[in-house]
């Protein structure tokens, strides 16, 4: 039921977002439950609690990647640094035939993710309590890696490359373009068998500004020596020398 004039109708807004991306039925109910948890669960690892901002900044910003064919066709996905489950959980809801690994190093965040997967009944999502560099069984196991608000581009590229099969794709959510950082990421990608393919401007919601999805493809085997031991990707980032 709609609220008073000027109020935010969560049910209708989530329904409209789902319809925009061709989702219906169970997926709508799952998105509504995830939205509720992100707003109200005190253990949700997010500072965003306003219902409208949760819809825009978490759900809509995640689902906008469905505009990319490579995301819509993915079968094995790893969401690195999954945190509150974005973008991984909304994408798992939207892609019920894909196997989606929510990879998170922090035990507290993993506990929330486990609860969210269960409450939202996302049968194709699983929580992996590990760092990207030390994930058992993660090497060459996925055709899509996603990452949002995780680390600088060159660091994310190094995390993702060993996990991808050849031909797989990394999609990184970013805000305002930074040409110098992008040059560093290009050099880093070359060191781990990756190649930038596209930077796509997206508008996940009407007021969104400076939203880009950076795509990189794995073109050759990642050299031996990767992944480096935990912490090295940040301490000595590729592409900077």
CSV table of C-alpha atoms in Angstrom, one decimal:
chain,number,residue,atom,x,y,z
A,1,UNK,CA,0.0,0.0,0.0
A,2,UNK,CA,1.3,3.5,-0.8
A,3,UNK,CA,2.2,5.8,2.1
A,4,UNK,CA,1.2,9.4,2.7
A,5,UNK,CA,1.9,12.0,-0.1
A,6,UNK,CA,5.7,12.6,-0.4
A,7,UNK,CA,6.6,9.3,1.3
A,8,UNK,CA,8.9,6.7,-0.2
A,9,UNK,CA,7.0,3.6,-1.3
A,10,UNK,CA,9.6,0.9,-1.0
A,11,UNK,CA,7.5,-1.9,-2.4
A,12,UNK,CA,6.7,0.1,-5.6
A,13,UNK,CA,10.2,1.4,-6.0
A,14,UNK,CA,11.8,-2.1,-5.7
A,15,UNK,CA,9.2,-3.4,-8.1
A,16,UNK,CA,9.9,-0.7,-10.6
A,17,UNK,CA,13.7,-1.4,-10.4
A,18,UNK,CA,13.1,-5.1,-10.9
A,19,UNK,CA,10.8,-4.4,-13.9
A,20,UNK,CA,13.5,-2.1,-15.5
A,21,UNK,CA,15.8,-5.1,-15.5
A,22,UNK,CA,13.3,-7.7,-16.6
A,23,UNK,CA,12.9,-9.3,-13.2
A,24,UNK,CA,9.7,-10.6,-11.7
A,25,UNK,CA,8.1,-13.0,-9.3
A,26,UNK,CA,10.5,-14.5,-6.7
A,27,UNK,CA,13.3,-12.1,-7.7
A,28,UNK,CA,11.2,-9.1,-6.6
A,29,UNK,CA,10.5,-10.6,-3.2
A,30,UNK,CA,14.2,-11.4,-2.8
A,31,UNK,CA,15.2,-7.9,-3.6
A,32,UNK,CA,12.6,-6.5,-1.2
A,33,UNK,CA,13.9,-8.7,1.6
A,34,UNK,CA,17.5,-7.7,0.9
A,35,UNK,CA,16.5,-4.0,0.9
A,36,UNK,CA,14.8,-4.5,4.2
A,37,UNK,CA,17.9,-6.1,5.7
A,38,UNK,CA,20.2,-3.4,4.5
A,39,UNK,CA,18.0,-0.7,6.0
A,40,UNK,CA,17.1,-2.3,9.3
A,41,UNK,CA,19.5,-5.1,10.2
A,42,UNK,CA,21.9,-3.5,12.8
A,43,UNK,CA,24.7,-5.9,11.8
A,44,UNK,CA,24.5,-5.0,8.1
A,45,UNK,CA,28.0,-3.6,7.2
A,46,UNK,CA,26.8,-0.4,5.6
A,47,UNK,CA,26.6,3.2,6.6
A,48,UNK,CA,23.7,3.7,4.2
A,49,UNK,CA,20.4,3.2,5.9
A,50,UNK,CA,18.0,5.6,4.2
A,51,UNK,CA,15.5,3.5,2.3
A,52,UNK,CA,15.8,5.5,-0.9
A,53,UNK,CA,19.6,5.6,-0.8
A,54,UNK,CA,19.8,1.9,-0.1
A,55,UNK,CA,17.6,1.3,-3.2
A,56,UNK,CA,19.8,3.6,-5.3
A,57,UNK,CA,23.3,3.1,-4.0
A,58,UNK,CA,23.1,-0.6,-3.3
A,59,UNK,CA,20.4,-2.3,-5.4
A,60,UNK,CA,20.2,-0.1,-8.5
A,61,UNK,CA,23.9,0.4,-8.6
A,62,UNK,CA,24.4,-3.4,-8.5
A,63,UNK,CA,21.8,-4.3,-11.1
A,64,UNK,CA,22.9,-1.7,-13.6
A,65,UNK,CA,25.7,-4.2,-14.6
A,66,UNK,CA,23.0,-6.3,-16.2
A,67,UNK,CA,23.1,-3.9,-19.0
A,68,UNK,CA,26.4,-5.6,-20.0
A,69,UNK,CA,26.0,-8.8,-22.0
A,70,UNK,CA,29.0,-10.3,-20.3
A,71,UNK,CA,27.2,-10.0,-16.9
A,72,UNK,CA,23.9,-11.3,-18.1
A,73,UNK,CA,25.5,-14.4,-19.6
A,74,UNK,CA,27.8,-15.2,-16.7
A,75,UNK,CA,27.6,-18.7,-15.2
A,76,UNK,CA,30.4,-18.6,-12.5
A,77,UNK,CA,30.8,-15.3,-10.6
A,78,UNK,CA,33.0,-14.2,-7.8
A,79,UNK,CA,32.2,-10.9,-6.0
A,80,UNK,CA,35.3,-9.8,-4.3
A,81,UNK,CA,35.2,-7.9,-1.0
A,82,UNK,CA,31.4,-8.6,-1.0
A,83,UNK,CA,30.9,-6.8,2.3
A,84,UNK,CA,27.1,-6.1,2.6
A,85,UNK,CA,26.5,-8.3,-0.5
A,86,UNK,CA,26.7,-5.7,-3.2
A,87,UNK,CA,26.9,-6.1,-6.1
A,88,UNK,CA,27.0,-9.9,-5.6
A,89,UNK,CA,23.7,-10.6,-4.0
A,90,UNK,CA,21.5,-8.5,-6.3
A,91,UNK,CA,23.3,-10.0,-9.2
A,92,UNK,CA,22.8,-13.6,-7.8
A,93,UNK,CA,19.1,-12.8,-7.5
A,94,UNK,CA,18.9,-11.6,-11.1
A,95,UNK,CA,20.9,-14.5,-12.4
A,96,UNK,CA,19.4,-17.6,-10.8
A,97,UNK,CA,21.3,-20.0,-13.0
A,98,UNK,CA,24.7,-18.6,-12.2
A,99,UNK,CA,26.9,-19.8,-9.3
A,100,UNK,CA,27.8,-16.7,-7.3
A,101,UNK,CA,30.6,-16.7,-4.7
A,102,UNK,CA,30.5,-13.9,-2.2
A,103,UNK,CA,34.2,-13.6,-1.3
A,104,UNK,CA,34.8,-11.7,2.0
A,105,UNK,CA,37.8,-11.8,4.4
A,106,UNK,CA,36.0,-10.3,7.5
A,107,UNK,CA,34.2,-12.9,9.6
A,108,UNK,CA,31.7,-10.3,10.8
A,109,UNK,CA,30.7,-9.5,7.3
A,110,UNK,CA,30.5,-13.1,6.3
A,111,UNK,CA,28.1,-13.7,9.2
A,112,UNK,CA,25.8,-11.0,7.7
A,113,UNK,CA,26.2,-12.5,4.2
A,114,UNK,CA,25.2,-15.9,5.4
A,115,UNK,CA,22.1,-14.5,7.1
A,116,UNK,CA,21.2,-12.5,4.0
A,117,UNK,CA,21.6,-15.5,1.7
A,118,UNK,CA,19.3,-17.5,3.9
A,119,UNK,CA,16.7,-14.8,4.6
A,120,UNK,CA,16.5,-13.9,0.9
A,121,UNK,CA,16.6,-17.5,-0.2
A,122,UNK,CA,19.3,-17.1,-2.8
A,123,UNK,CA,20.1,-20.7,-3.5
A,124,UNK,CA,22.7,-20.0,-6.1
A,125,UNK,CA,24.8,-17.7,-3.8
A,126,UNK,CA,27.5,-19.0,-1.4
A,127,UNK,CA,29.7,-17.2,1.1
A,128,UNK,CA,33.4,-17.7,0.9
A,129,UNK,CA,35.3,-16.6,4.0
A,130,UNK,CA,38.7,-15.9,2.4
A,131,UNK,CA,40.9,-13.2,0.9
A,132,UNK,CA,41.0,-13.2,-2.9
A,133,UNK,CA,44.7,-14.2,-2.8
A,134,UNK,CA,44.1,-17.2,-0.6
A,135,UNK,CA,40.8,-18.6,-1.7
A,136,UNK,CA,41.1,-22.4,-1.8
A,137,UNK,CA,39.8,-23.6,-5.1
A,138,UNK,CA,39.4,-20.1,-6.5
A,139,UNK,CA,42.2,-20.3,-9.1
A,140,UNK,CA,40.8,-20.2,-12.7
A,141,UNK,CA,37.3,-21.0,-11.4
A,142,UNK,CA,35.1,-18.2,-12.6
A,143,UNK,CA,34.1,-16.4,-15.8
A,144,UNK,CA,33.2,-13.1,-14.1
A,145,UNK,CA,34.7,-11.2,-11.2
A,146,UNK,CA,32.9,-8.2,-9.8
A,147,UNK,CA,34.3,-5.6,-7.4
A,148,UNK,CA,32.9,-2.4,-5.9
A,149,UNK,CA,34.6,-0.1,-3.5
A,150,UNK,CA,37.3,-2.7,-2.9
A,151,UNK,CA,40.7,-1.2,-3.8
A,152,UNK,CA,42.5,0.8,-6.5
A,153,UNK,CA,42.0,-0.6,-10.0
A,154,UNK,CA,45.5,-2.0,-10.3
A,155,UNK,CA,45.1,-3.9,-7.0
A,156,UNK,CA,41.7,-5.3,-8.0
A,157,UNK,CA,43.2,-6.5,-11.4
A,158,UNK,CA,45.8,-8.4,-9.5
A,159,UNK,CA,43.2,-10.0,-7.2
A,160,UNK,CA,41.0,-11.0,-10.1
A,161,UNK,CA,43.3,-12.3,-12.7
A,162,UNK,CA,44.2,-15.6,-11.1
A,163,UNK,CA,40.6,-16.4,-10.4
A,164,UNK,CA,39.4,-15.9,-14.0
A,165,UNK,CA,39.4,-18.5,-16.8
A,166,UNK,CA,40.9,-17.3,-20.1
A,167,UNK,CA,38.2,-15.2,-21.8
A,168,UNK,CA,36.7,-14.3,-18.4
A,169,UNK,CA,35.9,-10.7,-17.5
A,170,UNK,CA,36.5,-8.4,-14.6
A,171,UNK,CA,33.9,-5.6,-13.9
A,172,UNK,CA,34.9,-2.9,-11.5
A,173,UNK,CA,32.5,-0.2,-10.3
A,174,UNK,CA,34.0,3.3,-10.2
A,175,UNK,CA,33.0,6.9,-9.9
A,176,UNK,CA,34.7,9.8,-11.5
A,177,UNK,CA,37.3,9.0,-14.2
A,178,UNK,CA,41.0,9.2,-13.3
A,179,UNK,CA,43.2,9.0,-16.4
A,180,UNK,CA,46.4,8.5,-14.5
A,181,UNK,CA,44.9,5.7,-12.3
A,182,UNK,CA,43.6,4.1,-15.5
A,183,UNK,CA,47.0,4.1,-17.1
A,184,UNK,CA,48.5,2.4,-14.0
A,185,UNK,CA,45.7,-0.2,-14.2
A,186,UNK,CA,46.5,-0.8,-17.9
A,187,UNK,CA,50.1,-1.5,-17.1
A,188,UNK,CA,49.1,-3.8,-14.1
A,189,UNK,CA,46.7,-5.7,-16.3
A,190,UNK,CA,49.5,-6.5,-18.8
A,191,UNK,CA,51.5,-8.1,-16.0
A,192,UNK,CA,48.9,-10.6,-15.1
A,193,UNK,CA,47.4,-11.6,-18.5
A,194,UNK,CA,44.6,-9.1,-18.5
A,195,UNK,CA,43.6,-6.4,-21.1
A,196,UNK,CA,41.2,-3.5,-20.6
A,197,UNK,CA,38.3,-3.8,-23.1
A,198,UNK,CA,35.8,-1.0,-22.2
A,199,UNK,CA,34.8,1.7,-19.8
A,200,UNK,CA,31.0,2.1,-19.8
A,201,UNK,CA,29.1,5.1,-18.4
A,202,UNK,CA,26.0,3.9,-16.6
A,203,UNK,CA,23.1,5.7,-14.9
A,204,UNK,CA,21.7,3.3,-12.3
A,205,UNK,CA,19.2,5.9,-11.0
A,206,UNK,CA,18.0,9.3,-12.2
A,207,UNK,CA,20.3,11.4,-10.0
A,208,UNK,CA,23.4,9.3,-10.5
A,209,UNK,CA,26.5,11.1,-11.7
A,210,UNK,CA,30.0,9.8,-12.7
A,211,UNK,CA,29.2,6.1,-12.6
A,212,UNK,CA,31.4,3.9,-14.7
A,213,UNK,CA,31.9,0.2,-15.1
A,214,UNK,CA,35.5,-0.7,-16.0
A,215,UNK,CA,35.8,-4.0,-18.0
A,216,UNK,CA,39.0,-6.1,-18.4
A,217,UNK,CA,39.3,-9.5,-20.1
A,218,UNK,CA,41.7,-12.3,-19.3
A,219,UNK,CA,43.6,-13.0,-22.5
A,220,UNK,CA,46.5,-15.2,-21.4
A,221,UNK,CA,47.4,-17.4,-18.4
A,222,UNK,CA,48.3,-15.5,-15.3
A,223,UNK,CA,52.1,-15.8,-14.8
A,224,UNK,CA,53.5,-18.0,-12.0
A,225,UNK,CA,54.0,-16.1,-8.9
A,226,UNK,CA,50.5,-14.8,-8.8
A,227,UNK,CA,48.6,-14.4,-6.6
A,228,UNK,CA,51.2,-12.9,-4.4
A,229,UNK,CA,51.0,-13.4,-0.7
A,230,UNK,CA,48.3,-11.4,1.1
A,231,UNK,CA,49.0,-7.6,1.4
A,232,UNK,CA,51.6,-7.4,-1.4
A,233,UNK,CA,49.1,-6.2,-4.1
A,234,UNK,CA,48.5,-3.1,-2.0
A,235,UNK,CA,52.0,-2.7,-0.6
A,236,UNK,CA,53.8,-3.0,-3.9
A,237,UNK,CA,51.1,-2.4,-6.5
A,238,UNK,CA,51.7,-3.4,-10.1
A,239,UNK,CA,51.9,-0.8,-12.9
A,240,UNK,CA,53.4,1.9,-10.7
A,241,UNK,CA,57.1,1.6,-11.6
